[in-house]
Each structure stands twice: as structure tokens, then as C-alpha cells.
Amino acid sequence: MPTIVEVKDLKAYYHTHAYGVQRTVKAVDGITLNIPEGQVYGIAGESGCGKSTLLKVLLGAHKPPLYVVDGSVRYLFDDAQIATLSLDENTLRELRWKQVSYIPQGSMHVLNPVRRIEDIFHDFVAAHQQVSKAESTQLTRTYLRELGLPEKVMAAYPHQLSGGMRQRVTIALATILSPKLIFADEPTTALDVIVQRGVIQILKEIKRREGSTFVLITHDLGVHANLADRIAVLYAGKLVEEADSRTILKKPLHPYTKFLIQSLPRLDDRSTRVSIPGRPPALDNPPDGCRFHPRCPLAVDKCRTVDPAMVAIQPGHRVACHVVTEATEEVRHAATA
Amino acid sequence: MRQQPSSELLRVENLTKIFQIRHGFSTREFRAVDDAAFTLTAAKPEIFTIAGESGSGKTTLARMVLGMEQPSSGILQYKGRNIADLSLGEKRAWFFKEVQPVFQDPFAAFSPLKKIDHYLYETVHNYKMAKKSETDDYVNEVLQQVGLTLAEVRGRYPNELSGGQAQRMAVARALLTNPSLIVADEPVSMLDASLRMSVVNMFRDLKEQQQVSILYITHDLATAYYFADRIAVMLRGWIVEEGPVEKVLGSPLHPYTQNLKESIPQADPDHAWSSEVDLAILDTDEYTRKGCRYAGRCPHVMDVCRHTEPPNVTAQGRTVKCFLYTEEHAADAAPVQSAVDSSNH
């Protein structure tokens, strides 16, 4: 599977000065990952783990006080290799929506409240292509029909639509120019479950139809289970585990991922679930060594001092944990001996 | 007559809340809660869930139970007394002590400029729950019920606490008046997955150890199934299905509950969805619909559903508001039911 986005040792920090105190928040700290083409790549993590910051940098939309300190992000399209971090504003503008698109969380605030949906689509398309109103309306009508949205919405104002329909219209708007790469930031959060299912349905439909690559950011592992092909788990600004979604959900190795999945309530089981002790660290002063060690029941001395690297335990399954790495090596030694 | 002993903690009957919406000169009625009914018994504390999507009226119902909203019609009794008839003095002296709220966002519930223990002392003082010299001991005792200690939180500001701790503080504050009923409106939906279960488990312990009943308002059926005893599922102001949680969520009867349960995304690739859903296009369509409010989306819709409001039917240990389970339609419904089951698997 060819790679479409390549992230190497990315470090993005927030630098703030207030009242003479300098503060550095290491929101993304040394993340390396490859996003395969044509797949849905899920990024999971709790609030404050750096997933939205990572998305901003991947989109090239970072602004001070967020600075990229180190590392690189490259888009590997068929016809071009683009180093995103060194692009100027005009090139980014050319790239955005046509090649790279973004689905925001709050759909209520994205659509122009005083324009009808068809006019919003026209404004959007006309900003990127030379089209007449009739052409853009035709394009919009065809696309909405393909996605299974009712034609009624075209003449409606945003406030007349239900929340779920608004989010689906926003998704249609973000993808009407057939982008290759789509970043979705919590696209279903704050929606009702049935509406959420409808939104996931439309994302799947777009992927099937256009073959686009999705980067899906959400804290909800249930959404990942239904949509993502691969899942990367972030904790306190670092990647802790990455594998295909079945492995992450069924056979996680990192203690944090294990805890996270065990603590989810299920509809077929009422047995007691425990949550992870402690709380996520503040990112301006993260603990030394492994950032999960203060909450980890398996922590050994090494975890308190040495920061674990991502190690491929199996092909396509990377984990950053000393305990897991050592256990796997022991098994390997035993097998070879 | 005044303090009539009652075995009922909370009695809700034909409870309706109508909001008037004005468009220029015309006024439209909007039934946020329509003919709701359920009862909590005083003898055995329980966790009663009101589940529904946004706009189902669950928060309006909770606000009426808290006495923050006047019902338009119907009966709403707490320990045998009508909440609407209480004077402000009586509310302060008795009702507010008995029924306490916990809201969704703990950081919005506490002022960021005040130390968080201030709220505890203020509540103890206002409701005269302990003598001055015993306040610290009393506060500490209540904090321990939610898994905190006074030493941990004394002098702290809200931003120094994690979301889970702040929500525990909100619950501790509610517990200080020694209430019989806590109305918790989405108490865990702001919390991260890793902290959520600790708060949910705490509610369960409170019910068992402190004998507090909990009215749990939520959209999250998975946590409801995990710790609730009974559940009422709301749709556009109606309670469409009500009964023990194992029954209602274990094998839902109402087509809406079935759809709702099906649509919960499960963190399990073996439970991924296979079928597709229909969504309402406009938000307001369903409130004003004649007949059943789910008729527009229901896969089993019959002619009668489109013009007549469905009755409440008792079936398989729960109440369900659907024509499919009335006697005259039961015969037609049986094959439909099995068709649903086979398409789900």
C-alpha cells in the first residue's frame, strides 16, 4: 500500500510568554507515522493528548503560538511530493479543498446562515473553479444525489436543517471537489447516535466512491471500529500504539490501550469496569521516561527514566512500551534457543 | 394531609410541558414533554435513566423535576406533595435539600475564581447541615463517599482538578444536604473515557451505600445499560418505551429503541453496522406530526400510525408506545418482528 502522508519525528510545541513567564507545551512530541493511500487512518486519544494539534500541523494550518520545532510532513501524491511545512500561503490555498480537504467538528458554525445551501455550494465551487451558477447547481445536485441526500436541502437555509443533515451537508461541501486526502476532526462528536451513524455512512460512501484517503480524529473508539482501517493511539503528545483496527480493538498490547478498551461499557455485558487510575499529565511538564508510567501498573525502573521508542512487534503493529518490547524479545530468544 | 406519608419518592403522571413559539403574529405550540409518566419508589433506591437524543425533552423533564420549570399540565409529586404548589420558603427548607442536581460540565458549575471547598462550606452553612465546629468532619465524610478527601481539595481552584475530580466535587456538593434524589443531567458526557467509568461506578456505589435514588439523564445508552435499573426512552417529547434496563435495552420492542440500540457504535469490529439508516431532514417535522412521531422513519409503519397517536401497551415486562404490540395488530406484527431480527444478524 503506497504511503500518501509521511510524518517524520514531528515535534510541535506551543510557546507562550505571559507576565515574563515562558511556557512550552509539548503537544506533539516526536511522532513518526505513515498514512497509507485509500484507507481510513484513525487517530484516537483523550482530550489534551495532542490529536487536534497533530491535525493542524498535518494540514499546514498551524499558527503561532504553535511552532513546528522539528521533523517533516510530506504529502506523496502521484504527480508531486509536497513538503507541507515549507509551503507559502498561495500554494497552500491551491492545494486546499481541491487536493486536501478538512471536515470540521461543529457544522453549525461553518455554513453561511444567510445563504441557501445551493448558494453556499456555488460560492465554494466558484472560488476554486470557473463555473456559472447553473453549472455549480447541476454539480451540487448530482453530488448530493450520489451521496443520498434529499434534494430538498438545496433550497433550505442552514438553520432549517437538522444537526445531522447540516453535518452531512458540510461533509458534502468539503468533498465536492474530489480531494485525495480528507482530514476529519471529530466529525461525529456531539451528534446523536442515529445521526452519527448517518454521518459515518456518508463518509464510507465517499471513500468507496472517490477512493479518497481519510485521516479520522476522534476519541470515540466505537466510531473507529466502524470506519477506520488502521488506528494510531496517542497519549500525552506521543504515539503509543499503531496497528490495524482489529488488532488495536481485539489484541492491544500497550497498557494504556488495554485500559482504554477495557473501560468502555458494552451493551452485552454489565460486569464492573474499572477506569485508569490517575489523570493524564499536563503537557507543559510531562513526566520523565514513558509518559504513562505514573498511571501504569506494569511500570518498572526503566520506564521512569528512558522514553520508549515505537518498536514493530509484528509487521504493521508498533508499540512504545519497554515491558511489551522485552516480553516479545524474550519470546523470540526462547524460540531461537 | 400536609405530610401524607407516601411510599412514592417521585410520581410523574400525564406530565406535559408546552412552549409557545411566536412567529410574528402567529403562535405555535411545541410540546417538549408530552404526557410523561413514571414512578420512583421510596423504599428501594434505584437508578432511573431517561434516555433520548437531543430535542427529545429529557432535559426539560429533568428541569421540571428540579422545580426549575413549571409544568403546563399533569402531576409531578415528590414524596406525595406537588412540586408546583410548594412555596419558595418550603422549597428552600425542604425540597432543595431533598432533590439535588448534578450538571453536565463541572467546570461551568464552579466559578474559576473561587476555591472549590468554598462551595462545600457554603452549602453546609446555607442548609445548616452541621455545627460550625463539626463542619470539617462532615465535609470530609461526604467527600469520602465520592472518593476524595478534604486534604486533597482544600484551597484548590477548579482548574487544578481533573474533569473526573471536578465532577466528583459537584456530586459531593449535592450530597451535602443528604438528598433522597439526585438529578444528574449528562454527568459523564464531558469526561474522557479513561475517567468516565470511575464517576459512573461512584454513582452506583452511592445508590447502594447511601440509599440515594438517581435520575440519570443521558443520550449514552451504553453507560445506562451498565449501571441503571430502569430506563425510559424518549422521542420528541414522548416516552416510547419504559421498563427494566435489561429488557428495554437487552431486547428492545419499539422500532425507535431498536434503531437507537443498533446505532450505538461499538468498539468491536465484529459488531460493525451492515444496514443503513434514514435521517429526519428537518428538526421540527416530528413534533408536529399527526399520529406516531416516529412514523416518518419507522420501517414497520402502518396506516394507523400516520393519523392516530399510539397507545401505551404493556408487553413483555415493559411499557411501549406502539401499535405493533396492541392486540389487534399483534398478529400482523409477529412476522415483522422476526424479519427485523433476521436482518440484524
XYZ file of C-alpha atoms in Angstrom:
682
model
C 0.000 0.000 0.000
C 1.641 3.273 -1.082
C 2.020 5.994 1.501
C 0.219 9.302 0.951
C 1.345 11.242 4.012
C 4.726 10.734 5.609
C 5.374 12.204 9.042
C 8.909 12.034 10.412
C 9.830 12.764 14.011
C 7.377 15.643 14.177
C 7.633 17.990 17.139
C 5.172 20.847 17.519
C 5.229 22.975 20.643
C 3.145 25.864 21.914
C 5.453 28.647 23.122
C 3.753 31.267 25.238
C 5.010 34.264 27.172
C 2.818 35.673 29.856
C 3.891 38.006 32.655
C 7.524 37.243 31.895
C 7.000 33.504 32.297
C 7.870 31.388 29.308
C 5.868 28.210 28.955
C 6.351 25.420 26.445
C 3.591 22.904 25.897
C 4.879 19.886 24.036
C 1.611 18.949 22.349
C 3.180 16.799 19.635
C 6.489 15.337 20.655
C 8.348 13.118 18.228
C 5.614 11.462 16.168
C 6.557 9.308 13.178
C 3.864 7.716 11.061
C 2.939 6.811 7.501
C -0.637 7.148 6.305
C -1.428 4.587 3.584
C -3.334 5.669 0.496
C -7.001 4.813 0.101
C -7.528 3.884 3.726
C -9.190 5.444 6.738
C -6.435 6.182 9.221
C -7.846 6.710 12.701
C -6.143 8.751 15.385
C -7.511 8.066 18.849
C -6.780 9.698 22.161
C -8.316 11.602 25.023
C -8.756 15.356 25.223
C -5.414 17.108 25.594
C -3.362 14.302 24.062
C -2.356 16.421 21.075
C -4.527 14.900 18.382
C -6.012 18.186 17.186
C -2.574 19.814 17.249
C -1.245 16.975 15.124
C -4.087 17.534 12.668
C -3.337 21.255 12.446
C 0.282 20.535 11.567
C -0.651 17.831 9.072
C -2.925 20.365 7.360
C -0.255 23.044 7.409
C -2.683 25.226 9.350
C -0.534 25.832 12.404
C -0.105 29.413 13.545
C 1.789 30.930 16.466
C 1.901 30.219 19.371
C 2.105 26.733 17.817
C 5.524 26.178 16.249
C 6.888 23.159 14.447
C 10.197 22.641 16.207
C 11.491 19.627 14.352
C 10.568 16.954 11.843
C 8.818 16.906 8.492
C 5.426 16.275 6.923
C 5.261 15.298 3.246
C 2.265 14.644 1.012
C 3.184 11.993 -1.549
C 0.731 12.461 -4.403
C 1.144 10.607 -7.723
C 2.325 13.694 -9.536
C 4.079 15.599 -6.786
C 5.853 15.332 -3.472
C 4.989 18.258 -1.290
C 6.822 19.237 1.859
C 3.862 20.779 3.634
C 5.682 22.691 6.316
C 7.620 24.939 3.944
C 4.734 25.981 1.696
C 3.716 29.589 1.291
C 0.159 30.767 1.720
C -0.692 30.815 -2.003
C 0.462 27.268 -2.704
C -1.447 26.038 0.325
C -4.522 27.801 -0.978
C -4.135 25.986 -4.303
C -3.810 22.680 -2.500
C -6.650 23.068 -0.051
C -10.142 21.704 -0.809
C -9.036 20.504 -4.263
C -6.405 18.023 -3.112
C -6.535 18.215 0.638
C -9.770 18.765 2.481
C -10.912 19.211 6.055
C -14.145 18.309 7.820
C -14.596 20.355 10.993
C -16.430 19.327 14.114
C -19.091 21.994 14.579
C -21.082 22.051 11.377
C -23.429 24.709 12.718
C -20.770 27.378 12.514
C -19.386 26.570 9.098
C -22.320 27.254 6.802
C -23.212 30.834 5.971
C -26.500 31.455 7.830
C -27.894 33.970 5.340
C -27.311 31.929 2.178
C -29.268 28.966 0.866
C -27.385 25.673 0.665
C -27.149 25.835 -3.142
C -25.676 29.340 -2.925
C -23.145 28.195 -0.341
C -22.089 25.429 -2.708
C -21.836 27.907 -5.559
C -19.678 30.295 -3.512
C -17.445 27.417 -2.583
C -17.046 25.892 -6.038
C -16.703 29.245 -7.782
C -13.798 30.164 -5.524
C -11.803 27.260 -6.959
C -13.113 26.793 -10.500
C -14.552 28.915 -13.286
C -18.214 27.897 -13.106
C -21.543 29.542 -13.776
C -24.358 29.359 -11.243
C -26.211 26.823 -13.416
C -23.151 24.596 -13.675
C -22.427 24.623 -9.974
C -26.071 23.946 -9.137
C -26.043 20.997 -11.512
C -22.800 19.720 -9.958
C -24.216 20.108 -6.460
C -27.468 18.397 -7.331
C -25.667 15.412 -8.859
C -23.262 15.087 -5.958
C -25.932 15.345 -3.244
C -27.998 12.743 -5.057
C -24.998 10.427 -5.256
C -24.488 10.739 -1.509
C -28.152 10.032 -0.874
C -29.037 13.463 0.492
C -32.549 14.708 -0.311
C -32.818 17.388 -2.980
C -34.982 19.464 -0.639
C -31.902 20.663 1.228
C -30.641 22.722 -1.719
C -33.227 25.441 -1.250
C -33.073 25.413 2.555
C -31.173 27.762 4.844
C -28.713 26.128 7.273
C -30.851 26.820 10.358
C -33.752 24.898 8.842
C -31.801 21.676 8.633
C -31.420 19.223 11.486
C -27.988 18.950 13.088
C -27.204 15.685 11.356
C -28.287 16.938 7.961
C -26.157 20.059 8.453
C -23.122 17.955 9.259
C -23.733 15.829 6.179
C -24.107 18.916 4.000
C -20.821 20.216 5.434
C -19.166 16.926 4.559
C -20.589 17.073 1.040
C -19.284 20.641 0.726
C -15.814 19.655 1.888
C -15.594 16.791 -0.582
C -17.375 18.102 -3.694
C -14.083 18.898 -5.455
C -12.918 15.261 -5.087
C -9.931 15.780 -2.787
C -7.421 12.949 -2.480
C -6.840 13.445 1.183
C -9.512 14.309 3.722
C -8.858 15.229 7.334
C -11.854 14.834 9.638
C -11.660 16.278 13.161
C -14.249 14.645 15.441
C -16.824 14.599 12.610
C -19.445 12.816 14.696
C -18.836 14.166 18.189
C -21.833 15.915 19.774
C -24.228 14.263 17.329
C -26.967 11.853 18.339
C -26.224 8.188 17.788
C -28.577 7.690 14.850
C -27.348 10.887 13.229
C -23.782 9.809 13.929
C -24.458 6.565 12.134
C -25.795 8.533 9.162
C -22.624 10.641 9.084
C -20.381 7.580 9.217
C -22.464 6.113 6.399
C -21.795 9.137 4.197
C -18.058 9.097 4.958
C -17.932 5.445 3.937
C -19.849 6.243 0.774
C -17.363 8.988 -0.172
C -14.439 6.658 0.455
C -16.000 3.946 -1.687
C -16.908 6.330 -4.497
C -13.835 8.540 -4.683
C -11.187 6.250 -3.203
C -10.039 9.137 -1.019
C -7.747 8.726 1.951
C -9.246 9.744 5.279
C -7.487 10.797 8.432
C -10.114 10.440 11.129
C -9.579 12.021 14.513
C -11.940 11.066 17.291
C -11.836 9.976 20.917
C -14.669 7.506 20.300
C -13.317 4.012 19.694
C -16.772 2.891 18.601
C -16.556 5.244 15.642
C -13.066 3.981 14.831
C -14.314 0.381 14.937
C -16.920 1.197 12.295
C -14.812 3.332 9.999
C -11.051 3.097 10.455
C -8.746 0.594 8.749
C -5.782 1.499 10.924
C -5.727 3.136 14.346
C -2.968 5.128 15.995
C -3.342 5.770 19.730
C -1.909 8.987 21.143
C -1.130 9.633 24.773
C 0.259 12.921 26.101
C 1.686 14.050 22.765
C 3.257 10.742 21.808
C 2.234 7.779 19.748
C 1.911 4.724 21.993
C 0.482 2.110 19.663
C -0.385 1.741 15.995
C -1.899 -1.228 14.172
C -4.829 -2.256 12.017
C -8.092 -1.555 13.805
C -8.937 -5.181 14.550
C -5.616 -5.689 16.337
C -5.979 -2.473 18.357
C -9.520 -3.301 19.438
C -9.125 -7.017 19.963
C -5.475 -7.581 20.874
C -3.974 -4.327 22.134
C -0.515 -4.560 23.698
C 0.203 -1.183 25.255
C -1.158 -0.960 28.831
C -2.860 2.360 28.074
C -4.704 0.986 25.037
C -5.680 -2.084 27.020
C -7.093 0.034 29.835
C -8.908 2.306 27.412
C -10.651 -0.580 25.685
C -11.450 -2.473 28.858
C -13.058 0.568 30.441
C -15.643 1.001 27.669
C -19.164 -0.001 28.680
C -20.658 -2.602 26.389
C -24.216 -3.428 25.515
C -23.894 -7.139 26.171
C -22.046 -7.092 29.468
C -22.865 -5.400 32.780
C -19.803 -6.557 34.725
C -17.878 -3.902 36.641
C -15.407 -1.876 34.586
C -12.554 -0.010 36.175
C -11.074 3.148 34.800
C -7.405 4.039 34.582
C -6.084 5.366 37.896
C -4.756 8.919 37.997
C -5.147 11.541 35.292
C -3.391 12.466 32.042
C -0.248 14.589 32.611
C -0.086 18.303 31.891
C 1.914 18.723 28.699
C 3.986 21.681 29.894
C 5.636 19.442 32.441
C 5.314 15.828 31.326
C 6.858 13.063 33.441
C 10.304 11.724 32.515
C 10.658 8.448 30.704
C 7.459 6.893 29.498
C 4.679 9.454 29.895
C 2.238 6.802 31.025
C 4.414 5.403 33.818
C 2.744 7.235 36.768
C -0.555 5.511 35.888
C 0.840 2.219 34.619
C 0.541 -0.902 36.788
C 3.383 -2.597 34.880
C 5.919 0.225 35.230
C 9.499 -0.828 36.006
C 12.528 1.348 36.824
C 13.470 1.764 33.183
C 10.043 3.276 32.418
C 10.725 6.127 34.844
C 13.884 7.286 33.102
C 14.018 6.077 29.495
C 11.494 7.202 26.920
C 10.354 4.099 24.984
C 10.598 4.194 21.187
C 7.999 2.778 18.820
C 9.046 -0.792 18.089
C 7.497 -3.043 15.453
C 6.340 -6.051 17.463
C 4.807 -7.592 14.378
C 4.672 -6.351 10.807
C 2.280 -3.399 10.899
C 1.948 -3.344 14.694
C 4.100 -0.793 16.510
C 4.115 -0.296 20.285
C 6.053 2.099 22.501
C 6.441 0.194 25.758
C 9.555 -1.253 27.430
C 7.652 -4.056 29.093
C 5.971 -5.203 25.882
C 9.212 -4.962 23.881
C 11.151 -7.007 26.420
C 8.441 -9.633 26.694
C 8.399 -10.006 22.904
C 12.195 -10.271 22.762
C 12.182 -12.966 25.422
C 9.686 -14.955 23.394
C 11.894 -14.528 20.322
C 15.003 -15.648 22.224
C 13.175 -18.649 23.564
C 12.059 -19.523 20.054
C 15.568 -19.269 18.581
C 17.320 -21.043 21.519
C -53.000 15.952 54.941
C -49.869 18.065 54.733
C -47.231 15.428 55.388
C -49.071 12.497 53.976
C -46.754 9.502 54.229
C -46.025 8.177 50.806
C -44.304 5.103 49.510
C -43.554 7.037 46.365
C -40.437 9.129 46.052
C -41.328 10.702 42.748
C -44.572 10.438 40.875
C -44.882 11.721 37.333
C -48.258 11.435 35.637
C -49.564 12.934 32.383
C -46.796 15.476 32.698
C -46.749 17.926 29.811
C -44.700 20.987 29.047
C -45.783 23.209 26.202
C -43.589 26.012 24.943
C -45.131 28.774 22.847
C -43.136 29.726 19.804
C -44.047 33.011 18.226
C -43.503 33.718 14.569
C -44.582 37.280 14.018
C -48.294 37.267 14.823
C -48.815 33.512 14.788
C -48.096 31.351 17.800
C -47.177 27.721 17.532
C -47.317 25.179 20.321
C -44.339 22.987 20.929
C -44.783 20.018 23.233
C -41.338 19.456 24.703
C -42.636 16.838 27.134
C -45.918 15.177 26.255
C -47.878 13.056 28.695
C -44.889 11.557 30.517
C -45.485 9.070 33.331
C -43.254 7.077 35.672
C -42.836 6.468 39.391
C -39.837 6.006 41.667
C -40.474 4.178 44.940
C -39.023 5.449 48.187
C -38.402 2.055 49.767
C -35.797 0.846 47.326
C -33.404 3.371 45.808
C -32.795 2.933 42.122
C -31.062 4.489 39.163
C -33.701 5.562 36.687
C -32.413 6.603 33.278
C -34.147 8.966 30.933
C -32.502 8.412 27.587
C -33.070 10.247 24.373
C -31.447 12.238 21.636
C -31.123 15.988 21.618
C -34.552 17.562 21.395
C -36.322 14.613 22.970
C -37.364 16.632 26.012
C -35.224 14.817 28.555
C -33.629 17.958 29.966
C -36.991 19.754 30.153
C -38.315 16.813 32.140
C -35.322 16.983 34.466
C -35.775 20.726 34.954
C -39.415 20.191 35.907
C -38.427 17.551 38.457
C -35.900 20.018 39.898
C -38.607 22.660 40.186
C -36.814 24.955 37.741
C -39.591 24.790 35.172
C -43.361 24.901 35.699
C -45.277 22.005 34.109
C -48.070 23.046 31.733
C -50.286 20.236 32.970
C -50.109 16.908 34.736
C -48.991 15.652 38.123
C -45.489 15.940 39.482
C -45.273 14.835 43.087
C -42.276 14.433 45.325
C -42.978 12.325 48.410
C -46.683 12.875 47.886
C -46.545 16.642 47.502
C -46.981 18.646 44.327
C -43.731 20.366 43.470
C -45.532 23.222 41.744
C -47.562 24.029 44.886
C -44.571 24.475 47.178
C -43.844 27.999 48.298
C -40.341 29.308 47.878
C -39.802 29.040 51.626
C -40.838 25.411 51.663
C -38.717 24.713 48.642
C -35.681 26.156 50.392
C -36.320 24.466 53.693
C -37.267 21.061 52.382
C -37.410 20.398 48.667
C -33.987 21.739 47.656
C -32.441 19.665 50.431
C -34.170 16.543 49.218
C -33.587 16.868 45.481
C -30.167 17.955 44.270
C -28.834 18.474 40.763
C -25.562 17.489 39.098
C -24.954 19.063 35.708
C -23.004 18.187 32.621
C -19.991 20.464 32.828
C -18.397 20.600 36.281
C -16.117 23.458 35.250
C -19.126 25.573 34.345
C -20.758 24.727 37.673
C -17.898 26.154 39.737
C -16.608 29.705 39.412
C -12.942 29.612 38.357
C -12.222 32.483 40.748
C -13.421 30.721 43.891
C -11.690 27.996 45.779
C -13.606 24.821 45.322
C -14.029 23.958 49.003
C -15.850 27.284 49.374
C -18.892 25.681 47.699
C -18.899 22.856 50.202
C -18.781 25.118 53.240
C -21.386 27.444 51.751
C -23.808 24.576 51.186
C -23.311 23.251 54.709
C -23.884 26.744 56.085
C -26.944 27.545 53.973
C -28.739 24.340 54.811
C -27.444 24.196 58.385
C -26.223 20.663 57.920
C -23.586 20.727 60.659
C -22.401 22.811 63.613
C -19.543 25.145 62.889
C -17.070 23.076 64.857
C -18.116 19.888 63.096
C -18.214 21.272 59.556
C -14.776 19.977 58.575
C -15.538 16.465 59.737
C -18.895 16.467 57.988
C -17.450 17.758 54.707
C -14.650 15.232 54.855
C -17.081 12.400 55.473
C -19.158 13.358 52.426
C -16.057 13.765 50.264
C -15.009 10.261 51.164
C -18.295 8.967 49.761
C -17.179 10.212 46.336
C -13.603 9.030 46.704
C -11.953 12.327 47.671
C -10.585 13.755 50.913
C -10.744 17.272 52.261
C -6.939 17.425 52.355
C -6.871 16.770 48.598
C -9.202 19.589 47.623
C -8.801 22.215 50.340
C -7.716 25.545 48.903
C -7.716 24.293 45.331
C -9.203 26.133 42.386
C -11.382 24.250 39.865
C -8.706 24.335 37.153
C -6.375 22.364 39.387
C -8.713 19.378 39.295
C -9.176 16.826 36.547
C -12.598 16.546 34.937
C -13.331 13.429 36.958
C -12.347 15.067 40.243
C -14.354 18.196 39.461
C -17.433 16.109 38.702
C -16.922 14.233 41.986
C -16.832 17.609 43.743
C -20.124 18.534 42.097
C -21.626 15.283 43.360
C -20.142 15.812 46.835
C -21.719 19.258 46.945
C -25.064 17.706 46.035
C -24.680 15.027 48.701
C -24.014 17.526 51.496
C -27.701 18.183 52.043
C -28.322 14.457 52.419
C -30.757 14.249 49.490
C -33.029 11.334 48.610
C -32.911 12.062 44.891
C -30.089 13.294 42.682
C -30.990 14.528 39.233
C -27.884 14.053 37.106
C -28.115 15.619 33.644
C -25.437 14.063 31.394
C -22.935 13.878 34.276
C -20.298 11.900 32.405
C -20.581 13.031 28.803
C -17.862 15.692 29.226
C -15.419 13.241 30.752
C -12.771 11.290 28.914
C -13.201 7.570 28.511
C -10.459 6.808 30.997
C -12.136 8.852 33.754
C -15.768 8.231 32.857
C -16.139 4.819 34.405
C -14.790 5.960 37.776
C -17.630 8.503 38.045
C -20.210 6.009 36.806
C -19.038 3.441 39.361
C -19.243 6.108 42.047
C -22.936 6.698 41.265
C -23.569 3.009 41.562
C -21.842 2.873 44.956
C -23.809 5.905 46.154
C -27.067 4.189 45.354
C -26.054 1.066 47.216
C -24.292 2.606 50.210
C -26.008 5.969 50.709
C -29.503 4.903 49.591
C -29.816 7.778 47.130
C -32.058 7.425 44.106
C -30.623 8.815 40.917
C -32.479 10.208 37.943
C -29.851 9.812 35.239
C -30.478 11.871 32.114
C -28.333 10.804 29.182
C -28.005 10.126 25.490
C -25.447 7.402 26.162
C -27.243 4.053 26.202
C -24.078 2.085 26.902
C -23.487 3.664 30.333
C -27.225 3.452 31.034
C -27.150 -0.256 30.360
C -24.075 -0.588 32.534
C -25.414 0.903 35.758
C -29.119 1.772 35.557
C -32.017 -0.270 36.943
C -34.812 1.134 34.820
C -34.884 3.229 31.681
C -37.365 5.420 29.845
C -36.563 6.139 26.207
C -37.848 9.483 24.966
C -38.606 10.540 21.410
C -39.742 14.083 20.622
C -41.429 14.550 23.994
C -42.918 11.081 24.281
C -41.740 8.243 26.454
C -41.850 5.485 23.847
C -40.549 2.600 25.931
C -40.110 2.230 29.678
C -39.079 -0.713 31.812
C -36.146 -2.604 33.363
C -32.922 -1.828 31.543
C -32.105 -5.480 30.735
C -35.443 -5.756 28.973
C -35.608 -2.407 27.204
C -32.020 -2.383 26.001
C -31.490 -6.125 26.014
C -34.375 -6.818 23.661
C -35.992 -3.528 22.638
C -39.539 -3.633 21.273
C -40.207 -0.118 19.997
C -38.760 0.342 16.497
C -37.116 3.571 17.663
C -35.369 1.887 20.590
C -34.279 -0.864 18.244
C -32.812 1.689 15.849
C -31.155 3.547 18.738
C -29.555 0.410 20.108
C -28.400 -0.669 16.667
C -26.793 2.718 16.084
C -24.516 2.786 19.119
C -21.048 2.413 17.671
C -19.361 -0.464 19.452
C -15.612 -0.660 19.818
C -15.666 -4.098 18.321
C -15.064 -4.840 14.636
C -17.386 -7.845 14.872
C -20.289 -5.532 15.673
C -19.884 -3.120 12.750
C -23.087 -1.986 11.063
C -24.345 -3.670 7.962
C -27.574 -1.791 7.272
C -28.235 1.888 6.586
C -30.354 4.436 8.466
C -32.749 7.164 7.375
C -32.440 10.560 8.987
C -35.044 13.235 9.531
C -34.397 16.152 7.188
C -35.893 18.885 9.298
C -35.776 19.042 13.049
C -39.278 20.295 13.651
C -41.163 17.886 11.389
C -41.571 15.219 14.005
C -43.017 17.309 16.823
C -45.960 18.448 14.769
C -46.564 15.128 13.045
C -50.040 13.652 13.435
C -50.180 10.113 14.743
C -46.900 8.499 15.788
C -43.908 10.837 15.786
C -41.664 8.074 14.536
C -43.930 7.186 11.595
C -41.742 9.087 9.116
C -38.709 6.903 9.810
C -40.255 3.686 11.093
C -39.565 0.592 8.997
C -42.796 -1.061 10.243
C -45.078 1.927 9.708
C -48.753 1.048 9.230
C -51.625 3.199 8.039
C -52.982 3.691 11.534
C -49.625 5.122 12.732
C -49.911 8.051 10.366
C -53.092 9.523 11.830
C -53.621 8.149 15.348
C -51.413 8.528 18.381
C -50.285 5.066 19.529
C -51.447 3.842 22.958
C -49.192 2.734 25.795
C -49.134 -1.052 25.688
C -47.755 -3.353 28.352
C -45.757 -6.065 26.648
C -43.005 -8.389 27.776
C -42.426 -6.676 31.122
C -42.286 -3.078 29.925
C -44.491 -0.293 28.601
C -44.192 0.511 24.934
C -45.978 3.204 22.940
C -46.501 1.452 19.651
C -49.343 -0.030 17.611
C -47.270 -3.098 16.797
C -47.951 -4.532 20.237
C -51.655 -3.784 20.589
C -53.905 -6.814 20.473
C -55.479 -6.126 17.115
C -52.076 -5.640 15.466
C -50.113 -8.242 17.365
C -50.909 -10.880 14.783
C -49.589 -8.707 11.926
C -46.616 -7.628 13.970
C -45.190 -11.031 14.727
C -43.819 -11.730 11.226
C -42.452 -8.148 11.048
C -40.617 -8.695 14.302
C -38.875 -11.811 13.091
C -37.966 -10.057 9.857
C -36.143 -7.386 11.894
C -34.279 -9.972 13.894
C -33.035 -11.802 10.848
C -31.914 -8.620 9.084
C -29.906 -7.551 12.128
C -27.784 -10.652 12.198
